[in-house]
mmCIF file of C-alpha atoms in Angstrom:
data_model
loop_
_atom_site.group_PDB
_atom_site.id
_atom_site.type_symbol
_atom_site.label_atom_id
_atom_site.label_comp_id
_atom_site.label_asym_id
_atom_site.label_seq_id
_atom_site.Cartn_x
_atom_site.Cartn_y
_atom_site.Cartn_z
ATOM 1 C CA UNK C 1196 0.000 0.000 0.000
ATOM 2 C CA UNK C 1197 1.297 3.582 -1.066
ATOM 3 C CA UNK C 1198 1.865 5.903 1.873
ATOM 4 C CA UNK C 1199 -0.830 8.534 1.981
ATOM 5 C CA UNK C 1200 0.089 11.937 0.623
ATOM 6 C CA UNK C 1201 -0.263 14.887 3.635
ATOM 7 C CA UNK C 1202 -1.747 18.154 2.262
ATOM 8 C CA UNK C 1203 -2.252 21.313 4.478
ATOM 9 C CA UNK C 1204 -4.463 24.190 3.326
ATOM 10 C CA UNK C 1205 -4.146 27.519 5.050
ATOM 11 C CA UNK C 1206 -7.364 29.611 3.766
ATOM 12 C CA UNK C 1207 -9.791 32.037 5.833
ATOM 13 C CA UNK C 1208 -12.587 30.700 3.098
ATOM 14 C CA UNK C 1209 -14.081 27.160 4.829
ATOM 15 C CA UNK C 1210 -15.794 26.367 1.934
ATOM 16 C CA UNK C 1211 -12.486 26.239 -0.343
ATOM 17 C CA UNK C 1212 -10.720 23.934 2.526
ATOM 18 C CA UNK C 1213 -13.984 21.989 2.704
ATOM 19 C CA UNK C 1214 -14.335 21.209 -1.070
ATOM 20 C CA UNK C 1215 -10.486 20.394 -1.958
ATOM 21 C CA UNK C 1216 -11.334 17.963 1.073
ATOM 22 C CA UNK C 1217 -14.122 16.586 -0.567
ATOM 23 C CA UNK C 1218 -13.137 16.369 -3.723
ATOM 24 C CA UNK C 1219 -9.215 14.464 -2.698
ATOM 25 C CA UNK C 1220 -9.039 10.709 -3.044
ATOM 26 C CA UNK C 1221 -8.431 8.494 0.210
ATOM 27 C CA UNK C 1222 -4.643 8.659 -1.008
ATOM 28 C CA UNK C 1223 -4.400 12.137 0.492
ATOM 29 C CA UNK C 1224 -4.596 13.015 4.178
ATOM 30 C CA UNK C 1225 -5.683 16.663 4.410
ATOM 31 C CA UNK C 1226 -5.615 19.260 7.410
ATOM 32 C CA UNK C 1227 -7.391 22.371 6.615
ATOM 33 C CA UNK C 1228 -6.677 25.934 9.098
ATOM 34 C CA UNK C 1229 -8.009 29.098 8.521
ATOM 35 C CA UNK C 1230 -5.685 31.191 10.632
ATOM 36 C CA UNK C 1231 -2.166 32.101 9.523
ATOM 37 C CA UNK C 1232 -0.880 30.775 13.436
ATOM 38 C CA UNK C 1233 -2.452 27.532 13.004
ATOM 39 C CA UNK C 1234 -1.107 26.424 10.202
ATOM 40 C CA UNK C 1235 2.356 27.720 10.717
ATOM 41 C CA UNK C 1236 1.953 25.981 13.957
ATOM 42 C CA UNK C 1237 0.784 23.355 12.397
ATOM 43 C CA UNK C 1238 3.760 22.730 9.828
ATOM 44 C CA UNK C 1239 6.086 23.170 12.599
ATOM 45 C CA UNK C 1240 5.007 20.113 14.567
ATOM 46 C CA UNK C 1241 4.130 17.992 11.575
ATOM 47 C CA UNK C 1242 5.838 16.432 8.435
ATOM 48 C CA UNK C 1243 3.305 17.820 5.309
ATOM 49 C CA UNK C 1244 3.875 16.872 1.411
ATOM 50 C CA UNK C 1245 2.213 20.253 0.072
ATOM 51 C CA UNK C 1246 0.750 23.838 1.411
ATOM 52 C CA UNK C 1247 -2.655 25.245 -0.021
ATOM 53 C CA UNK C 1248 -1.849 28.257 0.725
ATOM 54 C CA UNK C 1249 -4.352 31.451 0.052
ATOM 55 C CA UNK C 1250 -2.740 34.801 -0.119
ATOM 56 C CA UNK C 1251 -4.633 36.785 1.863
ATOM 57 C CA UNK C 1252 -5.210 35.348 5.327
ATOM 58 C CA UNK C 1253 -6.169 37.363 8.583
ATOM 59 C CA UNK C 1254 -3.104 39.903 9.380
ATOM 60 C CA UNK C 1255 -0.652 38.456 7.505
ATOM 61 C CA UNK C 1256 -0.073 37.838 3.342
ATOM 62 C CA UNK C 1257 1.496 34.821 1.578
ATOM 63 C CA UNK C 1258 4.866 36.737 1.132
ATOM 64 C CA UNK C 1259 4.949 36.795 5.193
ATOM 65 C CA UNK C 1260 3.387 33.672 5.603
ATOM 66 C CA UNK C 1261 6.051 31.657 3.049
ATOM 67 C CA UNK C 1262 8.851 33.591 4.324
ATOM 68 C CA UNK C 1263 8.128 32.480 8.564
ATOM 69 C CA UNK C 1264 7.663 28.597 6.472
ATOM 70 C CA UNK C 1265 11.026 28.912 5.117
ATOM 71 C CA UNK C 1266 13.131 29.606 7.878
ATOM 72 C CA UNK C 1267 12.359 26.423 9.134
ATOM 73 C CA UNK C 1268 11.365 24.353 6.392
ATOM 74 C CA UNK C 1269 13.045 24.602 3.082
ATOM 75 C CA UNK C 1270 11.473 21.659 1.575
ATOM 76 C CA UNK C 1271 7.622 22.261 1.806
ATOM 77 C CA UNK C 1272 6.037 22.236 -1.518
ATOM 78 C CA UNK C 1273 3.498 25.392 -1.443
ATOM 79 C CA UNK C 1274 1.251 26.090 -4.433
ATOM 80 C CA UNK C 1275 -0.312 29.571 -3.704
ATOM 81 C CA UNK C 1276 -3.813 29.812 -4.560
ATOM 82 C CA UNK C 1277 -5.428 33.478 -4.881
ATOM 83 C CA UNK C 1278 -8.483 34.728 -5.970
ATOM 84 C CA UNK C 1279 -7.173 38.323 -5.889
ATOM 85 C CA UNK C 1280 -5.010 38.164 -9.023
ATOM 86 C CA UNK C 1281 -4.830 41.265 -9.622
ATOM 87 C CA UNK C 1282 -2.750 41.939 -6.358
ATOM 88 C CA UNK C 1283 -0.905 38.968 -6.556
ATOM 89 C CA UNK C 1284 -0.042 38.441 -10.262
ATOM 90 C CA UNK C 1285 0.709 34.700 -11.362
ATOM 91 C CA UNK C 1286 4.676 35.459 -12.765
ATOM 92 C CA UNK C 1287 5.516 38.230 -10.699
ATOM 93 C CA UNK C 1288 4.667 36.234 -7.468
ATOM 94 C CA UNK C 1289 6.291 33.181 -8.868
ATOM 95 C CA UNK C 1290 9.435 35.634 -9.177
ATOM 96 C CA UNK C 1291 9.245 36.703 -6.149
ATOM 97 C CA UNK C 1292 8.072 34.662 -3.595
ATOM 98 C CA UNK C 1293 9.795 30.915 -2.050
ATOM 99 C CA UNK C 1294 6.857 28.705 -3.914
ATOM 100 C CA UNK C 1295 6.668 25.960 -6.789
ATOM 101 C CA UNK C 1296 3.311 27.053 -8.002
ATOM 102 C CA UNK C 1297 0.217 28.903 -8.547
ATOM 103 C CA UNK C 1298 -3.114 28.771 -9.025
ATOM 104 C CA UNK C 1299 -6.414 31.437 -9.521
ATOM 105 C CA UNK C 1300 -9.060 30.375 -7.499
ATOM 106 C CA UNK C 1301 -11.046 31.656 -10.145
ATOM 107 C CA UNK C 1302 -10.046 28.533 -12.117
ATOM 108 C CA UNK C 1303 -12.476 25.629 -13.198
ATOM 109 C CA UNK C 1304 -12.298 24.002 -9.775
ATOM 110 C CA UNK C 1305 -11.278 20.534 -11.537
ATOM 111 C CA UNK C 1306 -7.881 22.141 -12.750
ATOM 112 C CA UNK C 1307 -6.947 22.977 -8.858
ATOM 113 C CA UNK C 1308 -7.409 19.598 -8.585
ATOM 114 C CA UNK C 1309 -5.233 18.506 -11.509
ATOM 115 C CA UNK C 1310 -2.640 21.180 -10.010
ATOM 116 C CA UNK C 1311 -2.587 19.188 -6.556
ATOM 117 C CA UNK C 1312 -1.763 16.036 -8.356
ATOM 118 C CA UNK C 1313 0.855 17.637 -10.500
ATOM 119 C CA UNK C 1314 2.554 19.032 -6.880
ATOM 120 C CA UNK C 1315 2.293 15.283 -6.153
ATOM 121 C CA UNK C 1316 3.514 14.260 -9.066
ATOM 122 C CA UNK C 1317 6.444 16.507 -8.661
ATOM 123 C CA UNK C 1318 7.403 15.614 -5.027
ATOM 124 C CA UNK C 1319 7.202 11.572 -5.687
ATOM 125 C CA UNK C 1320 9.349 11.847 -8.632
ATOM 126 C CA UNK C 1321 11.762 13.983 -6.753
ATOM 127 C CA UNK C 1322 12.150 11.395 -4.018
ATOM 128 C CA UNK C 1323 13.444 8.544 -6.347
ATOM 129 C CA UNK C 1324 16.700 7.352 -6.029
ATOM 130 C CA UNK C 1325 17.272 7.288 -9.676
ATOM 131 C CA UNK C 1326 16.333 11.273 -10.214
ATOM 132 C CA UNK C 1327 18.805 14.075 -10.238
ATOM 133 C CA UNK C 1328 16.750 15.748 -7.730
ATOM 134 C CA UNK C 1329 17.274 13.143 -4.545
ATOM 135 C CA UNK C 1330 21.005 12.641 -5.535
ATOM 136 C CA UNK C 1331 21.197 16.568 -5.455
ATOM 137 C CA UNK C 1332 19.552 16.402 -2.443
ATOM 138 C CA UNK C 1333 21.200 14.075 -0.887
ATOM 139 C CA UNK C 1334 24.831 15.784 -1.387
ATOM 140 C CA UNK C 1335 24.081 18.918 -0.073
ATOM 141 C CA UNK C 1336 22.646 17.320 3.186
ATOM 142 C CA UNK C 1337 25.935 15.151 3.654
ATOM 143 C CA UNK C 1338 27.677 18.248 3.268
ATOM 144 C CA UNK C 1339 25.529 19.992 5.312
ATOM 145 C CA UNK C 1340 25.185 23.132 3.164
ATOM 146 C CA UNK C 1341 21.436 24.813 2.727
ATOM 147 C CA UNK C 1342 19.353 25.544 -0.531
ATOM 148 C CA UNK C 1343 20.153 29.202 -0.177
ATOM 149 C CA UNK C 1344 23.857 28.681 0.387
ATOM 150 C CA UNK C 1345 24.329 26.368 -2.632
ATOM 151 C CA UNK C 1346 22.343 29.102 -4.317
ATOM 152 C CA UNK C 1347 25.078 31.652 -3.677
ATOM 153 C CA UNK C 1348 27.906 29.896 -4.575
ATOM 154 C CA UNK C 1349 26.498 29.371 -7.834
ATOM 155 C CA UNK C 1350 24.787 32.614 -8.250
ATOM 156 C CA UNK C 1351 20.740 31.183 -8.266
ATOM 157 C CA UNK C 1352 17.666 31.907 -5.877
ATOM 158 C CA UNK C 1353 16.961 29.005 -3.323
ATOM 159 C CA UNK C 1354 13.597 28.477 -5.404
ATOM 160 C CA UNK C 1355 16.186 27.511 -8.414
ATOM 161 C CA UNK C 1356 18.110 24.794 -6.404
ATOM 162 C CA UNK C 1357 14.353 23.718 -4.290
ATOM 163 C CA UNK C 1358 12.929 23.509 -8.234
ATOM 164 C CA UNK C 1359 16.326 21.024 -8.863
ATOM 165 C CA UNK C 1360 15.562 18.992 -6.592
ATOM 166 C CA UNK C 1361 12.244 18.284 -7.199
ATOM 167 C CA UNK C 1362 13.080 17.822 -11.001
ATOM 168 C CA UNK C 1363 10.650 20.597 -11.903
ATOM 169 C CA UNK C 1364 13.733 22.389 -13.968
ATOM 170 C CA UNK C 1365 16.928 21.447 -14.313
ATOM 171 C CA UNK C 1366 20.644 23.313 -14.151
ATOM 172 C CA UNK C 1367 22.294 24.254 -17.254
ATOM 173 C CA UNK C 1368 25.230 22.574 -18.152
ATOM 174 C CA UNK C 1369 27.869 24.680 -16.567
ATOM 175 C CA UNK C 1370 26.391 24.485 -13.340
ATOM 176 C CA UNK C 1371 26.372 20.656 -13.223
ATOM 177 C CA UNK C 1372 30.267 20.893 -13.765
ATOM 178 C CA UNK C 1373 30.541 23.071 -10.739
ATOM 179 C CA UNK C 1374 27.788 20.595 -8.666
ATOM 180 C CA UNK C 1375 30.181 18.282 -9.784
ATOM 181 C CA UNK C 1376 33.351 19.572 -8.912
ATOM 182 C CA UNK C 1377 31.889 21.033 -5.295
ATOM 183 C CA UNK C 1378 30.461 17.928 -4.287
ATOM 184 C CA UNK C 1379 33.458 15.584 -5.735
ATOM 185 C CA UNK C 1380 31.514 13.355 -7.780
ATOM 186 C CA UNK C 1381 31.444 13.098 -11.402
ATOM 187 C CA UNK C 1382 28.619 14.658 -13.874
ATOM 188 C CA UNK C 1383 27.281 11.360 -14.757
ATOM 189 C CA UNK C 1384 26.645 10.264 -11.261
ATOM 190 C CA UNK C 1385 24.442 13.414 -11.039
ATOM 191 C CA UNK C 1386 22.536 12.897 -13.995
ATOM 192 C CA UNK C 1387 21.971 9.192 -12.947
ATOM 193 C CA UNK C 1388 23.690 7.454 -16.657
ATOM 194 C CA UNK C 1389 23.262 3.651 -15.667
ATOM 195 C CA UNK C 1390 26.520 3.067 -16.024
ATOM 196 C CA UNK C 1391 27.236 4.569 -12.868
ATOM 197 C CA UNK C 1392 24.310 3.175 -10.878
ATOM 198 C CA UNK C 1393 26.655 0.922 -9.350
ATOM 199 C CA UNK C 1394 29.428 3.162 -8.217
ATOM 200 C CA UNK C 1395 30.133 4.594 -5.078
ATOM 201 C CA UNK C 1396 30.645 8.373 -5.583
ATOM 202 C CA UNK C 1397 33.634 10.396 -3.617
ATOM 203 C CA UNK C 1398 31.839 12.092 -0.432
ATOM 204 C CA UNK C 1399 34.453 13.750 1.023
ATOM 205 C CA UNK C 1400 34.353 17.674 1.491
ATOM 206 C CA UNK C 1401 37.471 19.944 0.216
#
C-alpha cells in the first residue's frame, strides 16, 4: 500500500478547505486551518507533502506567511492559490516569492485539482533514487550546506536549487560541472547514466 500523501491548506474561506477535502481521493490526508498561526503551527510540529496556501489570510499575506515557512522548512512544496489576481499576479509572485506554483481560485475548480496532483507528481518523482533531484539532495545534506547557500555559490535563488531537486527544472550545463566539482563526484553520477548506478561516488568535502 502507497503511503498517503499529507496536504495542508491555510485559507480564511471554509468552503475552499472543505471542497479540496471533498473532492481528494483516500490517497491524500488533508488538514485544513483558517488562521495564519495555526497552520504555521501546524507545519512546525508535523511532516506535510504540500501547502494550499491562500494569499490573503487574517493579518498576515502569503509573502509573510512563506517567508516564517522557510526559515524552518526549506522543503515544503506550497502552491499559492489566490483569488485576488490582480494583487498577486501569477509570474511576478512566482518571481518573487519561495513557492513551486500557482493557481487562480477563479479557475475551473477541476484544474486545482489537476494542479494538486501535479505538486504530487512533482514531489514523488523527486524522491526517487534514480532522479537528479534526490542525488542533489542528498549531497548537499551530507555536506551539510542549505538551498540558499548552494544558491550563492552558484549565483541562483533558493527556489532555483528547491525547483532542482524536485526535477521541476533542471541546471544548465555549466552548473552541473561546478555541482560536480563542489560535491566531488562526477557529472554522470548526477545525472543518474546507468553506467554509474553501481558506483560509489567520492563524499568527502574539500
Amino acid at each position: 500500500m502507497e503511503e498517503q500523501f499529507k496536504v495542508i491548506i491555510i485559507d480564511d474561506e471554509p468552503g475552499v478547505i472543505d471542497a479540496i477535502k471533498a473532492n481528494l481521493s483516500s490517497e491524500y490526508i488533508v488538514d485544513g486551518f483558517v488562521t495564519s498561526k495555526e497552520g504555521i503551527d501546524a507545519i512546525r510540529e508535523n511532516n506535510y507533502d504540500l501547502l494550499i496556501l491562500d494569499y490573503f489570510i487574517d493579518s498576515m499575506n502569503g509573502k509573510q506567511i512563506t517567508e516564517k515557512i522557510r526559515k524552518t522548512d526549506d522543503e515544503l512544496y506550497i502552491m499559492l492559490l489566490t483569488g485576488r489576481a490582480e494583487e498577486a499576479p501569477g509570474l511576478e509572485t512566482l518571481k518573487n516569492l519561495d513557492i513551486q506554483m500557482y493557481c487562480e481560485k477563479s479557475a475551473n475548480f477541476e484544474e486545482i485539482l489537476i494542479m494538486v496532483e501535479s505538486a504530487r507528481k512533482s514531489v514523488e518523482h523527486s524522491r526517487k533514487e534514480g532522479s537528479f533531484g534526490i542525488r542533489l539532495k542528498r549531497l548537499r545534506r551530507i555536506h551539510n550546506i542549505s538551498q540558499e547557500e548552494l544558491g550563492k555559490v552558484l549565483g541562483v535563488g533558493r527556489t532555483a536549487i528547491a525547483n532542482w531537486e524536485t526535477n521541476q527544472t533542471e541546471p544548465t550545463g555549466e552548473n552541473i560541472k561546478k555541482l560536480a566539482e563542489l560535491f566531488r563526484v562526477t557529472t554522470d553520477y548526477l545525472l543518474c547514466y546507468k553506467a554509474n548506478f553501481g558506483d560509489t561516488p567520492n563524499l568527502a568535502k574539500k
